[in-house]
């Protein structure tokens, strides 16, 4: 069983194609895009904070309030950007590890006010995968296979344990349509505070009108999360990851909560898109194909 799992997650034995290398670089670029985006979204905000309401991570052991002054949030954002680019350009093997540590420092400072970001957790796990793979291997092929395998493992584990937490806290009654009614009504407070008007879309109205619809929506979400570990297996990966994307679209439609980073990364990783890239490369003449091959090798 362990051997099968390792094969499905990492598949070290299979030869690597030029399409896989290019596709990996695209995934890496998307991860870094969200990392840098969060860095600059949070950096200027930290100067507005004054106290710690909810200590997270390293903030449980050190006083994180030093990040709230002297524009250290912006300084940290600059450092994260530099380290992320250094990792992407292969200037230093330890760059992704430093990026991860700076990201964590940024995260615990930003979300010290009593809330957390699931999307940021998702991106942080992806950066962890890049850092661990880069430090564990020098062979670029093994680095790529390890990073992707760790992403699949941690993403699947994260969603599945989220379902366990829901069941542990509320029990089998968690998918009750009454709970969705309550959450929709709670979200209207935010809507009303922004526009002074509360309007429901057709799906919200349907869920509020029929108890069973709300229950069905929550049941789909819970089951999808519970079986998210199935992304560890190649054949099931496209189906469960597509279902997770559908779950996030449903959350947006019903609750107006967006999980953009999760959705884009899930869509990108759900299907072996490198196959399409390789098919496109096969249509090139020998000279152009050789240029692409050399380019892909330089990108390692």
Short mmCIF file of C-alpha atoms in Angstrom, two decimals:
data_model
loop_
_atom_site.label_atom_id
_atom_site.label_comp_id
_atom_site.label_asym_id
_atom_site.label_seq_id
_atom_site.Cartn_x
_atom_site.Cartn_y
_atom_site.Cartn_z
CA UNK A 1 0.00 0.00 0.00
CA UNK A 2 2.79 2.44 0.91
CA UNK A 3 4.64 1.57 -2.30
CA UNK A 4 1.47 2.22 -4.33
CA UNK A 5 0.93 5.53 -2.56
CA UNK A 6 4.51 6.65 -3.15
CA UNK A 7 4.25 5.67 -6.82
CA UNK A 8 1.04 7.66 -7.27
CA UNK A 9 2.37 10.71 -5.47
CA UNK A 10 5.93 10.91 -6.80
CA UNK A 11 6.39 8.41 -9.66
CA UNK A 12 10.19 8.75 -9.55
CA UNK A 13 10.75 5.91 -12.03
CA UNK A 14 8.96 7.49 -14.99
CA UNK A 15 10.98 9.50 -17.48
CA UNK A 16 10.34 13.24 -17.58
CA UNK A 17 9.24 15.09 -20.71
CA UNK A 18 9.87 18.67 -21.82
CA UNK A 19 6.16 19.34 -21.35
CA UNK A 20 6.38 18.31 -17.72
CA UNK A 21 9.28 20.67 -17.08
CA UNK A 22 7.45 23.61 -18.66
CA UNK A 23 4.24 22.71 -16.84
CA UNK A 24 6.06 22.54 -13.50
CA UNK A 25 7.53 25.97 -14.05
CA UNK A 26 4.02 27.28 -14.70
CA UNK A 27 2.77 25.78 -11.44
CA UNK A 28 5.78 27.21 -9.62
CA UNK A 29 5.08 30.63 -11.12
CA UNK A 30 1.44 30.54 -9.99
CA UNK A 31 2.49 29.60 -6.44
CA UNK A 32 4.95 32.48 -6.34
CA UNK A 33 2.35 34.87 -7.77
CA UNK A 34 0.05 34.19 -4.82
CA UNK A 35 2.95 34.31 -2.36
CA UNK A 36 4.05 37.75 -3.54
CA UNK A 37 0.44 38.95 -3.82
CA UNK A 38 -0.20 38.06 -0.17
CA UNK A 39 3.12 39.65 0.83
CA UNK A 40 2.12 43.04 -0.60
CA UNK A 41 -1.52 42.78 0.43
CA UNK A 42 -0.57 42.22 4.07
CA UNK A 43 2.59 44.32 4.31
CA UNK A 44 1.07 47.85 4.38
CA UNK A 45 -1.79 46.61 6.58
CA UNK A 46 0.46 45.61 9.48
CA UNK A 47 1.23 49.24 10.39
CA UNK A 48 -2.47 49.64 11.30
CA UNK A 49 -2.35 46.95 13.98
CA UNK A 50 -1.55 47.52 17.64
CA UNK A 51 -2.18 44.35 19.65
CA UNK A 52 -2.37 40.58 19.31
CA UNK A 53 -5.80 39.04 19.79
CA UNK A 54 -5.09 35.53 18.49
CA UNK A 55 -1.45 34.33 18.69
CA UNK A 56 -0.71 31.82 15.93
CA UNK A 57 2.33 29.72 15.15
CA UNK A 58 5.54 31.40 16.20
CA UNK A 59 3.52 34.23 17.76
CA UNK A 60 2.71 31.84 20.62
CA UNK A 61 6.39 31.98 21.62
CA UNK A 62 7.51 35.51 20.68
CA UNK A 63 5.85 38.90 20.86
CA UNK A 64 4.86 39.50 17.25
CA UNK A 65 3.93 43.15 17.86
CA UNK A 66 7.35 44.27 16.63
CA UNK A 67 5.94 43.70 13.12
CA UNK A 68 3.33 46.42 13.68
CA UNK A 69 5.73 49.37 13.52
CA UNK A 70 8.60 50.91 11.54
CA UNK A 71 7.05 49.63 8.27
CA UNK A 72 8.43 46.16 8.97
CA UNK A 73 5.49 44.67 7.12
CA UNK A 74 6.69 46.33 3.92
CA UNK A 75 10.30 45.36 4.65
CA UNK A 76 9.20 41.75 5.07
CA UNK A 77 7.21 41.93 1.83
CA UNK A 78 10.32 43.11 -0.02
CA UNK A 79 12.38 40.30 1.52
CA UNK A 80 9.73 37.70 0.59
CA UNK A 81 9.65 38.96 -2.99
CA UNK A 82 13.44 38.83 -3.33
CA UNK A 83 13.69 35.34 -1.84
CA UNK A 84 10.80 34.00 -3.94
CA UNK A 85 12.43 35.28 -7.13
CA UNK A 86 15.80 33.90 -6.03
CA UNK A 87 14.20 30.49 -5.61
CA UNK A 88 12.42 30.65 -8.96
CA UNK A 89 15.60 31.72 -10.76
CA UNK A 90 17.61 29.00 -8.95
CA UNK A 91 20.04 31.51 -7.45
CA UNK A 92 20.15 29.81 -4.03
CA UNK A 93 18.83 26.46 -2.81
CA UNK A 94 17.74 27.86 0.54
CA UNK A 95 15.70 30.71 -0.95
CA UNK A 96 12.35 28.91 -0.77
CA UNK A 97 12.95 27.95 2.86
CA UNK A 98 13.58 31.60 3.75
CA UNK A 99 10.49 32.56 1.74
CA UNK A 100 8.47 30.09 3.79
CA UNK A 101 9.77 31.44 7.12
CA UNK A 102 9.10 35.04 6.08
CA UNK A 103 5.64 34.03 4.83
CA UNK A 104 4.87 32.47 8.21
CA UNK A 105 6.03 35.61 10.01
CA UNK A 106 3.84 37.72 7.73
CA UNK A 107 0.90 35.36 8.23
CA UNK A 108 0.93 35.28 12.03
CA UNK A 109 1.24 39.07 12.14
CA UNK A 110 -1.60 39.67 9.69
CA UNK A 111 -4.00 37.18 11.24
CA UNK A 112 -3.26 38.04 14.86
CA UNK A 113 -6.63 39.81 15.07
CA UNK A 114 -8.86 36.77 15.50
CA UNK A 115 -9.31 35.43 11.97
CA UNK A 116 -7.38 33.18 9.61
CA UNK A 117 -7.09 32.75 5.85
CA UNK A 118 -7.65 29.31 4.33
CA UNK A 119 -6.29 30.44 0.97
CA UNK A 120 -3.06 31.62 2.58
CA UNK A 121 -2.71 28.24 4.30
CA UNK A 122 -3.03 26.57 0.91
CA UNK A 123 -0.31 28.75 -0.61
CA UNK A 124 1.91 28.28 2.45
CA UNK A 125 1.72 24.50 2.09
CA UNK A 126 2.72 24.83 -1.58
CA UNK A 127 5.75 26.95 -0.64
CA UNK A 128 6.63 24.33 2.00
CA UNK A 129 6.58 21.67 -0.72
CA UNK A 130 8.91 23.74 -2.91
CA UNK A 131 11.28 24.38 -0.02
CA UNK A 132 11.40 20.76 1.16
CA UNK A 133 11.93 19.36 -2.35
CA UNK A 134 14.66 21.89 -3.19
CA UNK A 135 16.61 21.11 -0.02
CA UNK A 136 16.11 17.35 -0.18
CA UNK A 137 17.44 16.79 -3.73
CA UNK A 138 19.92 18.31 -6.14
CA UNK A 139 18.61 16.47 -9.20
CA UNK A 140 16.06 18.88 -10.77
CA UNK A 141 13.85 15.99 -11.89
CA UNK A 142 13.58 14.65 -8.35
CA UNK A 143 12.93 18.16 -7.03
CA UNK A 144 9.99 18.59 -9.40
CA UNK A 145 8.49 15.18 -8.69
CA UNK A 146 8.88 15.64 -4.93
CA UNK A 147 7.37 19.14 -4.90
CA UNK A 148 4.29 18.07 -6.86
CA UNK A 149 3.87 14.91 -4.79
CA UNK A 150 4.04 16.88 -1.54
CA UNK A 151 1.45 19.33 -2.89
CA UNK A 152 -0.96 16.49 -3.64
CA UNK A 153 -0.31 14.91 -0.25
CA UNK A 154 -0.72 18.05 1.86
CA UNK A 155 -3.69 19.38 -0.11
CA UNK A 156 -5.52 16.08 0.21
CA UNK A 157 -4.65 15.78 3.89
CA UNK A 158 -5.70 19.37 4.58
CA UNK A 159 -9.15 19.03 3.07
CA UNK A 160 -9.80 15.63 4.64
CA UNK A 161 -8.81 16.78 8.11
CA UNK A 162 -11.07 19.81 7.63
CA UNK A 163 -13.97 17.38 7.25
CA UNK A 164 -12.85 15.52 10.37
CA UNK A 165 -12.81 18.79 12.29
CA UNK A 166 -16.36 19.60 11.21
CA UNK A 167 -17.59 16.18 12.28
CA UNK A 168 -15.61 16.32 15.52
CA UNK A 169 -16.99 19.73 16.48
CA UNK A 170 -20.62 19.33 15.35
CA UNK A 171 -21.15 15.65 14.64
CA UNK A 172 -23.14 14.07 11.85
CA UNK A 173 -25.61 16.95 12.09
CA UNK A 174 -23.12 19.39 10.50
CA UNK A 175 -24.71 19.25 7.00
CA UNK A 176 -28.11 20.33 8.35
CA UNK A 177 -29.80 22.88 6.11
CA UNK A 178 -30.56 24.95 9.23
CA UNK A 179 -26.85 25.63 9.59
CA UNK A 180 -26.67 26.95 6.03
CA UNK A 181 -29.64 29.23 6.73
CA UNK A 182 -27.77 30.67 9.70
CA UNK A 183 -24.55 31.20 7.72
CA UNK A 184 -26.35 32.87 4.83
CA UNK A 185 -28.07 35.23 7.24
CA UNK A 186 -24.76 36.01 8.95
CA UNK A 187 -23.20 36.92 5.60
CA UNK A 188 -26.02 39.38 4.92
CA UNK A 189 -24.66 41.51 7.78
CA UNK A 190 -21.50 42.14 5.74
CA UNK A 191 -23.53 42.79 2.59
CA UNK A 192 -25.85 45.23 4.34
CA UNK A 193 -22.95 47.10 5.95
CA UNK A 194 -21.42 47.69 2.50
CA UNK A 195 -24.44 48.58 0.39
CA UNK A 196 -27.37 49.02 2.77
CA UNK A 197 -29.28 46.45 0.69
CA UNK A 198 -29.66 42.69 1.13
CA UNK A 199 -30.31 40.71 -2.04
CA UNK A 200 -30.29 36.91 -2.40
CA UNK A 201 -29.31 35.13 -5.59
CA UNK A 202 -31.38 32.27 -6.94
CA UNK A 203 -29.31 29.57 -5.21
CA UNK A 204 -29.53 31.29 -1.83
CA UNK A 205 -33.28 31.71 -2.22
CA UNK A 206 -33.62 28.04 -3.15
CA UNK A 207 -31.59 26.95 -0.11
CA UNK A 208 -33.56 29.25 2.21
CA UNK A 209 -36.88 28.07 0.81
CA UNK A 210 -36.15 24.34 0.92
CA UNK A 211 -34.40 22.73 3.87
CA UNK A 212 -33.36 19.70 1.82
CA UNK A 213 -31.54 21.88 -0.74
CA UNK A 214 -29.40 23.44 1.98
CA UNK A 215 -28.72 20.00 3.43
CA UNK A 216 -27.77 18.63 0.00
CA UNK A 217 -25.33 21.52 -0.60
CA UNK A 218 -23.60 21.02 2.75
CA UNK A 219 -23.56 17.23 2.35
CA UNK A 220 -21.83 17.56 -1.02
CA UNK A 221 -19.22 19.86 0.52
CA UNK A 222 -18.59 17.61 3.50
CA UNK A 223 -18.26 14.43 1.44
CA UNK A 224 -15.99 16.14 -1.08
CA UNK A 225 -13.67 17.30 1.69
CA UNK A 226 -13.82 13.93 3.46
CA UNK A 227 -12.67 12.06 0.35
CA UNK A 228 -10.12 14.68 -0.73
CA UNK A 229 -7.31 12.24 0.16
CA UNK A 230 -8.24 10.40 -3.06
CA UNK A 231 -6.17 12.99 -4.94
CA UNK A 232 -3.20 10.95 -3.75
CA UNK A 233 -4.08 8.46 -6.50
CA UNK A 234 -3.56 9.39 -10.16
CA UNK A 235 -6.71 7.85 -11.61
CA UNK A 236 -8.99 9.50 -9.07
CA UNK A 237 -7.15 12.83 -8.93
CA UNK A 238 -9.02 14.66 -11.74
CA UNK A 239 -12.43 13.70 -10.34
CA UNK A 240 -11.91 14.61 -6.68
CA UNK A 241 -10.00 17.81 -7.45
CA UNK A 242 -12.71 18.91 -9.90
CA UNK A 243 -15.27 18.20 -7.18
CA UNK A 244 -13.26 20.40 -4.79
CA UNK A 245 -13.29 23.20 -7.36
CA UNK A 246 -17.07 22.74 -7.61
CA UNK A 247 -17.29 22.96 -3.84
CA UNK A 248 -15.43 26.29 -3.85
CA UNK A 249 -17.66 27.61 -6.62
CA UNK A 250 -20.65 26.59 -4.51
CA UNK A 251 -19.24 28.37 -1.46
CA UNK A 252 -18.85 31.51 -3.55
CA UNK A 253 -22.40 31.21 -4.92
CA UNK A 254 -24.04 30.59 -1.54
CA UNK A 255 -21.79 32.42 0.91
CA UNK A 256 -19.98 34.96 -1.30
CA UNK A 257 -16.68 33.66 0.06
CA UNK A 258 -13.90 33.33 -2.51
CA UNK A 259 -11.00 30.89 -2.35
CA UNK A 260 -9.19 32.04 -5.47
CA UNK A 261 -5.75 30.59 -4.69
CA UNK A 262 -7.23 27.19 -3.84
CA UNK A 263 -9.40 27.15 -6.96
CA UNK A 264 -6.65 28.10 -9.43
CA UNK A 265 -4.12 25.68 -8.00
CA UNK A 266 -6.64 22.84 -7.88
CA UNK A 267 -7.63 23.45 -11.50
CA UNK A 268 -4.00 23.59 -12.59
CA UNK A 269 -3.01 20.41 -10.76
CA UNK A 270 -6.15 18.36 -11.40
CA UNK A 271 -5.29 17.31 -14.94
CA UNK A 272 -2.02 16.20 -16.61
CA UNK A 273 -1.91 19.28 -18.82
CA UNK A 274 1.72 18.56 -19.68
CA UNK A 275 0.37 15.93 -22.10
CA UNK A 276 -1.17 18.72 -24.18
CA UNK A 277 2.10 20.65 -24.06
CA UNK A 278 4.01 17.59 -25.29
CA UNK A 279 1.52 17.06 -28.11
CA UNK A 280 1.99 20.66 -29.15
CA UNK A 281 5.77 20.24 -29.09
CA UNK A 282 5.54 17.18 -31.34
CA UNK A 283 4.16 19.40 -34.10
CA UNK A 284 7.33 21.49 -34.15
CA UNK A 285 10.09 20.84 -36.63
CA UNK A 286 13.37 19.34 -35.42
CA UNK A 287 15.18 22.68 -35.08
CA UNK A 288 12.45 24.35 -33.02
CA UNK A 289 11.95 21.23 -30.93
CA UNK A 290 15.64 21.20 -30.06
CA UNK A 291 15.44 24.86 -29.03
CA UNK A 292 12.50 24.11 -26.73
CA UNK A 293 14.35 21.12 -25.28
CA UNK A 294 17.39 23.27 -24.49
CA UNK A 295 15.17 25.97 -23.02
CA UNK A 296 13.43 23.47 -20.76
CA UNK A 297 16.79 22.16 -19.55
CA UNK A 298 17.98 25.70 -18.76
CA UNK A 299 14.78 26.24 -16.77
CA UNK A 300 15.60 23.41 -14.37
#
